[in-house]
PDB file of C-alpha atoms in Angstrom:
ATOM      1  CA  MET A  27      40.384  34.623  44.379  1.00  0.00           C
ATOM      2  CA  ALA A  28      41.828  31.209  45.223  1.00  0.00           C
ATOM      3  CA  TYR A  29      45.022  30.097  43.518  1.00  0.00           C
ATOM      4  CA  PRO A  30      45.810  26.495  42.596  1.00  0.00           C
ATOM      5  CA  LEU A  31      48.137  24.769  44.996  1.00  0.00           C
ATOM      6  CA  PRO A  32      51.388  23.226  43.762  1.00  0.00           C
ATOM      7  CA  PRO A  33      51.740  19.445  43.887  1.00  0.00           C
ATOM      8  CA  ILE A  34      52.521  18.221  47.383  1.00  0.00           C
ATOM      9  CA  GLU A  35      55.512  15.945  47.760  1.00  0.00           C
ATOM     10  CA  ILE A  36      54.624  13.148  50.154  1.00  0.00           C
ATOM     11  CA  LEU A  37      57.544  12.654  52.480  1.00  0.00           C
ATOM     12  CA  ASP A  38      58.725   9.330  53.848  1.00  0.00           C
ATOM     13  CA  SER A  39      56.292   8.327  56.598  1.00  0.00           C
ATOM     14  CA  GLY A  40      59.233   7.034  58.594  1.00  0.00           C
ATOM     15  CA  ALA A  41      60.851  10.466  58.741  1.00  0.00           C
ATOM     16  CA  THR A  42      61.413  12.171  62.067  1.00  0.00           C
ATOM     17  CA  ARG A  43      58.855  14.859  61.192  1.00  0.00           C
ATOM     18  CA  ARG A  44      61.185  17.793  60.861  1.00  0.00           C
ATOM     19  CA  CYS A  45      59.710  19.468  57.844  1.00  0.00           C
ATOM     20  CA  VAL A  46      59.120  23.182  57.415  1.00  0.00           C
ATOM     21  CA  ALA A  47      56.395  24.263  55.012  1.00  0.00           C
ATOM     22  CA  LEU A  48      56.548  27.653  53.312  1.00  0.00           C
ATOM     23  CA  LEU A  49      53.105  29.208  52.911  1.00  0.00           C
ATOM     24  CA  GLY A  50      52.010  32.492  51.397  1.00  0.00           C
ATOM     25  CA  ASP A  51      52.964  34.271  48.210  1.00  0.00           C
ATOM     26  CA  SER A  52      55.803  34.926  45.759  1.00  0.00           C
ATOM     27  CA  ILE A  53      58.243  35.870  48.502  1.00  0.00           C
ATOM     28  CA  PHE A  54      58.634  32.090  48.759  1.00  0.00           C
ATOM     29  CA  ASP A  55      57.267  31.030  45.353  1.00  0.00           C
ATOM     30  CA  ASN A  56      59.790  33.111  43.402  1.00  0.00           C
ATOM     31  CA  ALA A  57      61.147  30.640  40.832  1.00  0.00           C
ATOM     32  CA  SER A  58      59.868  32.608  37.827  1.00  0.00           C
ATOM     33  CA  TYR A  59      61.650  35.751  39.049  1.00  0.00           C
ATOM     34  CA  VAL A  60      65.133  34.232  39.367  1.00  0.00           C
ATOM     35  CA  PRO A  61      65.696  32.536  35.984  1.00  0.00           C
ATOM     36  CA  GLY A  62      68.818  30.408  35.988  1.00  0.00           C
ATOM     37  CA  GLN A  63      69.248  30.829  39.735  1.00  0.00           C
ATOM     38  CA  PRO A  64      67.920  28.874  42.711  1.00  0.00           C
ATOM     39  CA  ALA A  65      64.475  29.721  44.055  1.00  0.00           C
ATOM     40  CA  VAL A  66      63.800  30.128  47.770  1.00  0.00           C
ATOM     41  CA  ILE A  67      62.583  26.544  48.217  1.00  0.00           C
ATOM     42  CA  GLU A  68      65.722  25.173  46.547  1.00  0.00           C
ATOM     43  CA  GLN A  69      67.907  27.364  48.747  1.00  0.00           C
ATOM     44  CA  LEU A  70      66.005  26.187  51.813  1.00  0.00           C
ATOM     45  CA  GLN A  71      66.384  22.526  50.965  1.00  0.00           C
ATOM     46  CA  VAL A  72      70.138  22.972  50.552  1.00  0.00           C
ATOM     47  CA  SER A  73      70.522  25.066  53.709  1.00  0.00           C
ATOM     48  CA  LEU A  74      68.558  22.861  56.104  1.00  0.00           C
ATOM     49  CA  PRO A  75      70.612  20.266  57.973  1.00  0.00           C
ATOM     50  CA  GLU A  76      69.496  16.635  57.981  1.00  0.00           C
ATOM     51  CA  PRO A  77      66.933  15.356  58.790  1.00  0.00           C
ATOM     52  CA  TRP A  78      65.085  18.597  58.024  1.00  0.00           C
ATOM     53  CA  GLN A  79      63.187  19.023  54.764  1.00  0.00           C
ATOM     54  CA  GLY A  80      61.497  21.976  53.105  1.00  0.00           C
ATOM     55  CA  LEU A  81      58.117  21.993  51.379  1.00  0.00           C
ATOM     56  CA  LEU A  82      56.645  24.745  49.193  1.00  0.00           C
ATOM     57  CA  LEU A  83      52.925  25.433  49.499  1.00  0.00           C
ATOM     58  CA  ALA A  84      53.144  29.172  48.800  1.00  0.00           C
ATOM     59  CA  VAL A  85      51.696  30.356  45.482  1.00  0.00           C
ATOM     60  CA  ASP A  86      52.681  33.431  43.505  1.00  0.00           C
ATOM     61  CA  GLY A  87      49.845  35.964  43.689  1.00  0.00           C
ATOM     62  CA  ALA A  88      48.225  34.593  46.831  1.00  0.00           C
ATOM     63  CA  VAL A  89      46.581  36.952  49.309  1.00  0.00           C
ATOM     64  CA  THR A  90      46.016  36.277  52.993  1.00  0.00           C
ATOM     65  CA  ARG A  91      42.677  34.527  52.434  1.00  0.00           C
ATOM     66  CA  ASP A  92      44.435  32.075  50.111  1.00  0.00           C
ATOM     67  CA  VAL A  93      46.810  31.097  52.920  1.00  0.00           C
ATOM     68  CA  GLN A  94      43.824  29.636  54.751  1.00  0.00           C
ATOM     69  CA  VAL A  95      43.390  27.246  51.808  1.00  0.00           C
ATOM     70  CA  GLN A  96      47.087  26.392  51.883  1.00  0.00           C
ATOM     71  CA  LEU A  97      46.811  25.588  55.592  1.00  0.00           C
ATOM     72  CA  GLN A  98      44.100  23.052  54.789  1.00  0.00           C
ATOM     73  CA  HIS A  99      46.602  21.109  52.658  1.00  0.00           C
ATOM     74  CA  LEU A 100      49.353  20.598  55.232  1.00  0.00           C
ATOM     75  CA  PRO A 101      50.679  17.031  55.038  1.00  0.00           C
ATOM     76  CA  GLU A 102      50.991  15.233  58.360  1.00  0.00           C
ATOM     77  CA  GLU A 103      54.775  15.262  57.989  1.00  0.00           C
ATOM     78  CA  VAL A 104      54.927  19.056  58.308  1.00  0.00           C
ATOM     79  CA  SER A 105      56.246  20.036  61.734  1.00  0.00           C
ATOM     80  CA  HIS A 106      56.784  23.801  61.274  1.00  0.00           C
ATOM     81  CA  VAL A 107      55.097  26.524  59.251  1.00  0.00           C
ATOM     82  CA  VAL A 108      56.545  29.795  57.953  1.00  0.00           C
ATOM     83  CA  ILE A 109      54.137  32.282  56.365  1.00  0.00           C
ATOM     84  CA  SER A 110      54.812  35.312  54.197  1.00  0.00           C
ATOM     85  CA  SER A 111      51.567  37.105  53.462  1.00  0.00           C
ATOM     86  CA  GLY A 112      50.192  40.612  53.171  1.00  0.00           C
ATOM     87  CA  GLY A 113      52.141  42.019  50.244  1.00  0.00           C
ATOM     88  CA  ASN A 114      49.472  41.210  47.678  1.00  0.00           C
ATOM     89  CA  ASP A 115      46.760  42.464  50.030  1.00  0.00           C
ATOM     90  CA  ALA A 116      48.647  45.760  50.071  1.00  0.00           C
ATOM     91  CA  LEU A 117      48.941  45.804  46.274  1.00  0.00           C
ATOM     92  CA  GLN A 118      45.182  45.419  45.956  1.00  0.00           C
ATOM     93  CA  CYS A 119      44.677  48.549  48.068  1.00  0.00           C
ATOM     94  CA  LEU A 120      47.120  50.860  46.302  1.00  0.00           C
ATOM     95  CA  TYR A 121      44.330  52.318  44.170  1.00  0.00           C
ATOM     96  CA  LEU A 122      43.081  54.133  47.273  1.00  0.00           C
ATOM     97  CA  LEU A 123      46.265  56.198  47.332  1.00  0.00           C
ATOM     98  CA  GLY A 124      44.960  58.112  44.321  1.00  0.00           C
ATOM     99  CA  ASP A 125      41.628  59.060  45.906  1.00  0.00           C
ATOM    100  CA  ARG A 126      41.050  62.756  46.563  1.00  0.00           C
ATOM    101  CA  VAL A 127      40.304  63.823  50.136  1.00  0.00           C
ATOM    102  CA  ASN A 128      39.789  67.186  51.800  1.00  0.00           C
ATOM    103  CA  THR A 129      41.874  66.673  54.928  1.00  0.00           C
ATOM    104  CA  ILE A 130      44.616  64.444  56.285  1.00  0.00           C
ATOM    105  CA  GLY A 131      42.139  63.266  58.904  1.00  0.00           C
ATOM    106  CA  GLU A 132      39.746  62.118  56.183  1.00  0.00           C
ATOM    107  CA  ALA A 133      42.589  60.229  54.494  1.00  0.00           C
ATOM    108  CA  LEU A 134      43.506  58.481  57.734  1.00  0.00           C
ATOM    109  CA  THR A 135      39.875  57.555  58.331  1.00  0.00           C
ATOM    110  CA  GLN A 136      39.604  56.006  54.875  1.00  0.00           C
ATOM    111  CA  LEU A 137      42.798  54.066  55.431  1.00  0.00           C
ATOM    112  CA  GLN A 138      41.478  52.805  58.764  1.00  0.00           C
ATOM    113  CA  TRP A 139      38.124  51.569  57.485  1.00  0.00           C
ATOM    114  CA  HIS A 140      39.018  50.471  53.958  1.00  0.00           C
ATOM    115  CA  ILE A 141      42.463  48.966  54.596  1.00  0.00           C
ATOM    116  CA  ARG A 142      43.444  48.434  58.217  1.00  0.00           C
ATOM    117  CA  GLN A 143      40.272  46.937  59.662  1.00  0.00           C
ATOM    118  CA  PRO A 144      39.518  44.452  56.843  1.00  0.00           C
ATOM    119  CA  PHE A 145      43.140  43.315  56.700  1.00  0.00           C
ATOM    120  CA  ARG A 146      43.353  42.946  60.471  1.00  0.00           C
ATOM    121  CA  ARG A 147      40.318  40.647  60.534  1.00  0.00           C
ATOM    122  CA  THR A 148      41.580  38.531  57.642  1.00  0.00           C
ATOM    123  CA  TYR A 149      45.136  38.307  58.948  1.00  0.00           C
ATOM    124  CA  ARG A 150      44.052  37.385  62.469  1.00  0.00           C
ATOM    125  CA  ASP A 151      41.695  34.690  61.163  1.00  0.00           C
ATOM    126  CA  MET A 152      44.587  33.241  59.158  1.00  0.00           C
ATOM    127  CA  LEU A 153      46.908  33.265  62.168  1.00  0.00           C
ATOM    128  CA  LEU A 154      44.313  31.564  64.339  1.00  0.00           C
ATOM    129  CA  GLN A 155      43.894  28.849  61.735  1.00  0.00           C
ATOM    130  CA  ALA A 156      47.659  28.417  61.551  1.00  0.00           C
ATOM    131  CA  LYS A 157      47.895  28.144  65.336  1.00  0.00           C
ATOM    132  CA  TYR A 158      45.079  25.600  65.363  1.00  0.00           C
ATOM    133  CA  THR A 159      47.178  23.194  63.289  1.00  0.00           C
ATOM    134  CA  GLY A 160      49.337  22.734  66.377  1.00  0.00           C
ATOM    135  CA  ARG A 161      52.577  23.390  64.491  1.00  0.00           C
ATOM    136  CA  PRO A 162      54.989  26.147  65.532  1.00  0.00           C
ATOM    137  CA  VAL A 163      54.290  29.119  63.260  1.00  0.00           C
ATOM    138  CA  THR A 164      56.551  31.959  62.150  1.00  0.00           C
ATOM    139  CA  VAL A 165      55.383  34.898  60.037  1.00  0.00           C
ATOM    140  CA  CYS A 166      57.166  37.518  57.953  1.00  0.00           C
ATOM    141  CA  THR A 167      56.652  41.241  57.636  1.00  0.00           C
ATOM    142  CA  ILE A 168      56.377  42.889  54.210  1.00  0.00           C
ATOM    143  CA  TYR A 169      59.715  44.267  53.064  1.00  0.00           C
ATOM    144  CA  ASN A 170      59.903  47.975  52.252  1.00  0.00           C
ATOM    145  CA  LYS A 171      63.360  48.543  50.748  1.00  0.00           C
ATOM    146  CA  ILE A 172      62.111  47.832  47.220  1.00  0.00           C
ATOM    147  CA  PRO A 173      64.046  49.953  44.695  1.00  0.00           C
ATOM    148  CA  ASP A 174      62.140  53.079  43.599  1.00  0.00           C
ATOM    149  CA  LEU A 175      59.317  52.488  46.079  1.00  0.00           C
ATOM    150  CA  GLY A 176      57.461  55.779  46.574  1.00  0.00           C
ATOM    151  CA  LEU A 177      56.880  57.476  49.904  1.00  0.00           C
ATOM    152  CA  ALA A 178      53.131  56.915  49.708  1.00  0.00           C
ATOM    153  CA  GLU A 179      53.633  53.202  49.094  1.00  0.00           C
ATOM    154  CA  GLN A 180      56.098  52.999  51.983  1.00  0.00           C
ATOM    155  CA  ALA A 181      53.548  54.633  54.270  1.00  0.00           C
ATOM    156  CA  ALA A 182      50.863  52.187  53.121  1.00  0.00           C
ATOM    157  CA  LEU A 183      53.115  49.190  53.800  1.00  0.00           C
ATOM    158  CA  ALA A 184      53.733  50.496  57.299  1.00  0.00           C
ATOM    159  CA  LEU A 185      49.995  50.179  58.003  1.00  0.00           C
ATOM    160  CA  PHE A 186      50.059  46.521  57.021  1.00  0.00           C
ATOM    161  CA  ASN A 187      53.257  45.765  58.893  1.00  0.00           C
ATOM    162  CA  GLU A 188      51.899  47.308  62.066  1.00  0.00           C
ATOM    163  CA  ILE A 189      48.974  44.900  61.952  1.00  0.00           C
ATOM    164  CA  ILE A 190      51.216  41.903  61.201  1.00  0.00           C
ATOM    165  CA  LEU A 191      53.413  42.729  64.188  1.00  0.00           C
ATOM    166  CA  GLU A 192      50.500  43.418  66.543  1.00  0.00           C
ATOM    167  CA  GLU A 193      48.518  40.319  65.659  1.00  0.00           C
ATOM    168  CA  ALA A 194      51.568  38.068  65.750  1.00  0.00           C
ATOM    169  CA  ALA A 195      52.549  39.433  69.153  1.00  0.00           C
ATOM    170  CA  SER A 196      49.048  38.931  70.526  1.00  0.00           C
ATOM    171  CA  LEU A 197      49.255  35.228  69.635  1.00  0.00           C
ATOM    172  CA  HIS A 198      52.927  34.840  70.663  1.00  0.00           C
ATOM    173  CA  ILE A 199      53.998  34.072  67.086  1.00  0.00           C
ATOM    174  CA  PRO A 200      57.633  34.802  66.140  1.00  0.00           C
ATOM    175  CA  VAL A 201      58.250  37.277  63.321  1.00  0.00           C
ATOM    176  CA  LEU A 202      60.988  37.444  60.705  1.00  0.00           C
ATOM    177  CA  ASP A 203      61.299  41.117  59.799  1.00  0.00           C
ATOM    178  CA  LEU A 204      61.954  41.207  56.055  1.00  0.00           C
ATOM    179  CA  ARG A 205      62.306  44.995  56.265  1.00  0.00           C
ATOM    180  CA  VAL A 206      65.617  44.379  58.006  1.00  0.00           C
ATOM    181  CA  ILE A 207      66.611  41.171  56.208  1.00  0.00           C
ATOM    182  CA  CYS A 208      66.109  42.445  52.634  1.00  0.00           C
ATOM    183  CA  ASP A 209      67.674  45.870  53.045  1.00  0.00           C
ATOM    184  CA  GLU A 210      69.694  46.277  49.835  1.00  0.00           C
ATOM    185  CA  ALA A 211      68.774  46.803  46.186  1.00  0.00           C
ATOM    186  CA  ASP A 212      70.472  43.537  45.161  1.00  0.00           C
ATOM    187  CA  ASP A 213      68.007  41.646  47.366  1.00  0.00           C
ATOM    188  CA  TYR A 214      65.306  42.275  44.742  1.00  0.00           C
ATOM    189  CA  SER A 215      64.792  40.593  41.385  1.00  0.00           C
ATOM    190  CA  GLU A 216      65.682  42.292  38.114  1.00  0.00           C
ATOM    191  CA  VAL A 217      62.635  40.622  36.557  1.00  0.00           C
ATOM    192  CA  SER A 218      60.269  42.249  39.048  1.00  0.00           C
ATOM    193  CA  THR A 219      61.618  44.490  41.778  1.00  0.00           C
ATOM    194  CA  ILE A 220      58.841  43.542  44.194  1.00  0.00           C
ATOM    195  CA  GLU A 221      60.137  39.953  44.279  1.00  0.00           C
ATOM    196  CA  PRO A 222      63.229  38.605  46.039  1.00  0.00           C
ATOM    197  CA  SER A 223      66.333  37.901  44.005  1.00  0.00           C
ATOM    198  CA  ALA A 224      68.442  34.801  44.608  1.00  0.00           C
ATOM    199  CA  ARG A 225      70.545  36.925  46.958  1.00  0.00           C
ATOM    200  CA  GLY A 226      67.504  38.161  48.843  1.00  0.00           C
ATOM    201  CA  GLY A 227      66.050  34.682  48.885  1.00  0.00           C
ATOM    202  CA  GLN A 228      69.182  33.280  50.491  1.00  0.00           C
ATOM    203  CA  LYS A 229      69.047  35.963  53.180  1.00  0.00           C
ATOM    204  CA  ILE A 230      65.438  35.013  53.895  1.00  0.00           C
ATOM    205  CA  VAL A 231      66.352  31.325  54.008  1.00  0.00           C
ATOM    206  CA  ASP A 232      69.260  31.984  56.371  1.00  0.00           C
ATOM    207  CA  ALA A 233      66.863  33.775  58.729  1.00  0.00           C
ATOM    208  CA  ILE A 234      64.373  30.899  58.554  1.00  0.00           C
ATOM    209  CA  VAL A 235      67.011  28.265  59.275  1.00  0.00           C
ATOM    210  CA  THR A 236      68.485  30.276  62.143  1.00  0.00           C
ATOM    211  CA  SER A 237      65.012  30.717  63.621  1.00  0.00           C
ATOM    212  CA  LEU A 238      64.196  27.014  63.366  1.00  0.00           C
ATOM    213  CA  LEU A 239      67.441  25.751  64.812  1.00  0.00           C
ATOM    214  CA  SER A 240      67.592  28.299  67.620  1.00  0.00           C
ATOM    215  CA  GLU A 241      64.419  26.928  69.216  1.00  0.00           C
ATOM    216  CA  PRO A 242      65.346  24.479  72.002  1.00  0.00           C
ATOM    217  CA  ASP A 243      62.231  22.437  71.269  1.00  0.00           C
ATOM    218  CA  HIS A 244      62.136  22.984  67.515  1.00  0.00           C
ATOM    219  CA  HIS A 245      61.404  19.298  66.898  1.00  0.00           C
ATOM    220  CA  GLN A 246      58.388  19.183  69.208  1.00  0.00           C
ATOM    221  CA  TYR A 247      54.825  19.795  68.134  1.00  0.00           C
ATOM    222  CA  SER A 248      51.327  18.531  68.789  1.00  0.00           C
ATOM    223  CA  ILE A 249      48.082  18.723  66.860  1.00  0.00           C
ATOM    224  CA  ALA A 250      45.399  20.746  68.659  1.00  0.00           C
TER     225      ALA A 250
END
């Protein structure tokens, strides 16, 4: 299912092209989960030094296939891309955790063919498309310190995170590990515990800004 994209703010064409676009899901598009507090994009815009700007293309509810649509709407001014994707793909597969199997081996086989392989193909296709834009790309893992998250759900997330890490490494794409960044209960929204709170959002933003500014050639990019 494709989700509508938010309006795109056209930046000043005379800018120095230091603009980071946030793509993906509600990890970045979290405004409705932090009422009365700043959303991730607002925190990013405040935290970035001049002349950097932040742009939100992520859409709450998006899965990895939807990120490919978001990538097609990158304005020319965007110089860097950060992607958080995979969490909603995992949510769509949780129903399999209730299936009855006869052996652990059978369960692992089902997980391999019904979850791991399809997600790997989709995620790699998305990464290749992101790389093809010519912009430096950074991706995020799926956090797993969500309050009251069950052991089965934690195990399922590990399958997705393994693929994210492997595919990113194979394409030399940096990773922000949200499992480490959002490691406390207060990092999650009271409205929905699977979403980042303002505190968690700021921690994510701090990691993004540090990653961007630590690159010696962070202002360089070319279109493939």
